[in-house]
């Protein structure tokens, strides 16, 4: 038994541009992109929809190699606007868009325990 050099690389998982240390992994360089895509897809299925868009990214250093987006839940603000002026509808949608942007600035995403387990389970399969 001896030590041999290998080509390992660290994959960081970012949620809304914030690294989650518990999800960081080491893997072989040739399979890094595929591994990051699988983890991002798994997390997309586990994270519940928020009031704002949630970006899940896999990165090697500062280079993003995989990305998934959890779409936001939106209220139908046009339900009370029957027919009429298009500019009013556009104004309401723009106002909603601005509010979602503000929420994203202050919003933190809670990762459920099942998300960590899903990533670990997938790691055992591959």
Short mmCIF file of C-alpha atoms in Angstrom, two decimals:
data_model
loop_
_atom_site.label_atom_id
_atom_site.label_comp_id
_atom_site.label_asym_id
_atom_site.label_seq_id
_atom_site.Cartn_x
_atom_site.Cartn_y
_atom_site.Cartn_z
CA UNK A 1 0.00 0.00 0.00
CA UNK A 2 1.40 3.34 -1.03
CA UNK A 3 0.31 6.89 -1.83
CA UNK A 4 -0.17 7.94 -5.44
CA UNK A 5 -0.98 11.36 -6.89
CA UNK A 6 -4.48 11.75 -8.34
CA UNK A 7 -6.32 14.52 -10.14
CA UNK A 8 -8.91 15.53 -7.52
CA UNK A 9 -10.83 18.79 -7.53
CA UNK A 10 -13.17 20.49 -5.04
CA UNK A 11 -16.73 21.26 -6.14
CA UNK A 12 -18.45 24.03 -4.18
CA UNK A 13 -22.23 24.34 -4.16
CA UNK A 14 -23.59 27.90 -4.07
CA UNK A 15 -27.17 28.80 -3.21
CA UNK A 16 -28.01 32.39 -4.20
CA UNK A 17 -24.26 33.04 -4.60
CA UNK A 18 -23.52 31.92 -1.02
CA UNK A 19 -21.36 28.80 -0.57
CA UNK A 20 -22.79 25.91 1.45
CA UNK A 21 -19.77 24.20 3.01
CA UNK A 22 -21.70 21.06 3.98
CA UNK A 23 -22.36 20.29 0.30
CA UNK A 24 -18.77 20.78 -0.96
CA UNK A 25 -17.25 17.60 -2.43
CA UNK A 26 -14.04 16.21 -3.83
CA UNK A 27 -14.17 14.27 -7.09
CA UNK A 28 -12.03 13.36 -10.07
CA UNK A 29 -11.56 16.18 -12.56
CA UNK A 30 -13.01 14.32 -15.61
CA UNK A 31 -16.32 13.66 -13.83
CA UNK A 32 -16.59 17.03 -12.02
CA UNK A 33 -19.01 18.73 -14.43
CA UNK A 34 -21.34 15.73 -14.53
CA UNK A 35 -21.22 15.40 -10.73
CA UNK A 36 -22.04 19.10 -10.22
CA UNK A 37 -25.01 18.87 -12.60
CA UNK A 38 -26.42 15.87 -10.74
CA UNK A 39 -26.10 17.60 -7.36
CA UNK A 40 -27.76 20.79 -8.66
CA UNK A 41 -30.66 18.79 -10.13
CA UNK A 42 -31.10 16.90 -6.84
CA UNK A 43 -31.15 20.12 -4.84
CA UNK A 44 -33.65 21.70 -7.23
CA UNK A 45 -36.04 18.86 -6.47
CA UNK A 46 -35.54 19.17 -2.70
CA UNK A 47 -35.67 22.95 -2.17
CA UNK A 48 -39.21 24.26 -1.91
CA UNK A 49 -40.33 27.21 -4.04
CA UNK A 50 -39.80 30.57 -2.40
CA UNK A 51 -41.21 34.05 -2.99
CA UNK A 52 -38.09 34.78 -5.06
CA UNK A 53 -35.88 33.01 -7.60
CA UNK A 54 -33.31 30.63 -6.05
CA UNK A 55 -30.09 29.96 -7.99
CA UNK A 56 -28.27 26.68 -7.28
CA UNK A 57 -24.76 26.60 -8.75
CA UNK A 58 -21.87 24.18 -8.83
CA UNK A 59 -18.46 25.85 -8.96
CA UNK A 60 -14.80 24.93 -9.23
CA UNK A 61 -12.91 27.86 -7.77
CA UNK A 62 -14.60 30.92 -9.26
CA UNK A 63 -15.80 29.13 -12.41
CA UNK A 64 -19.49 28.10 -12.46
CA UNK A 65 -19.83 24.68 -14.13
CA UNK A 66 -23.49 23.83 -13.41
CA UNK A 67 -26.63 25.80 -12.62
CA UNK A 68 -30.28 25.15 -11.81
CA UNK A 69 -32.97 27.67 -10.89
CA UNK A 70 -35.95 27.17 -8.58
CA UNK A 71 -38.68 29.42 -9.98
CA UNK A 72 -40.56 31.73 -7.61
CA UNK A 73 -44.16 31.44 -6.50
CA UNK A 74 -46.12 34.33 -7.99
CA UNK A 75 -49.48 35.76 -7.05
CA UNK A 76 -51.86 36.58 -9.89
CA UNK A 77 -51.87 40.39 -9.57
CA UNK A 78 -53.86 40.76 -12.79
CA UNK A 79 -56.90 38.87 -11.43
CA UNK A 80 -58.63 42.07 -10.35
CA UNK A 81 -57.90 43.91 -13.64
CA UNK A 82 -60.69 43.06 -16.07
CA UNK A 83 -59.94 44.18 -19.63
CA UNK A 84 -59.13 47.86 -19.77
CA UNK A 85 -55.80 49.58 -19.99
CA UNK A 86 -52.71 47.49 -20.78
CA UNK A 87 -50.41 50.02 -19.11
CA UNK A 88 -52.13 49.41 -15.76
CA UNK A 89 -51.46 45.67 -16.06
CA UNK A 90 -47.86 46.32 -17.05
CA UNK A 91 -47.44 48.65 -14.06
CA UNK A 92 -48.74 45.99 -11.65
CA UNK A 93 -46.40 43.35 -13.09
CA UNK A 94 -43.41 45.73 -12.90
CA UNK A 95 -44.29 46.54 -9.29
CA UNK A 96 -44.41 42.82 -8.46
CA UNK A 97 -41.08 42.29 -10.21
CA UNK A 98 -39.46 45.08 -8.16
CA UNK A 99 -40.83 43.57 -4.94
CA UNK A 100 -39.42 40.13 -5.81
CA UNK A 101 -36.03 41.74 -6.49
CA UNK A 102 -36.11 43.42 -3.06
CA UNK A 103 -37.01 40.10 -1.43
CA UNK A 104 -34.10 38.37 -3.15
CA UNK A 105 -31.67 40.89 -1.64
CA UNK A 106 -32.76 40.09 1.92
CA UNK A 107 -33.92 36.50 1.42
CA UNK A 108 -32.15 33.50 2.88
CA UNK A 109 -32.96 29.98 1.76
CA UNK A 110 -33.34 27.29 4.41
CA UNK A 111 -32.03 23.92 3.26
CA UNK A 112 -34.12 21.02 4.56
CA UNK A 113 -32.38 17.98 6.04
CA UNK A 114 -33.73 15.91 3.14
CA UNK A 115 -31.64 18.00 0.71
CA UNK A 116 -28.41 17.00 2.44
CA UNK A 117 -29.52 13.36 2.52
CA UNK A 118 -30.45 13.43 -1.18
CA UNK A 119 -26.98 14.68 -2.12
CA UNK A 120 -25.28 12.06 0.05
CA UNK A 121 -27.49 9.29 -1.32
CA UNK A 122 -26.66 10.32 -4.88
CA UNK A 123 -22.98 10.37 -4.00
CA UNK A 124 -23.16 6.73 -2.89
CA UNK A 125 -24.90 5.71 -6.14
CA UNK A 126 -22.21 7.11 -8.44
#
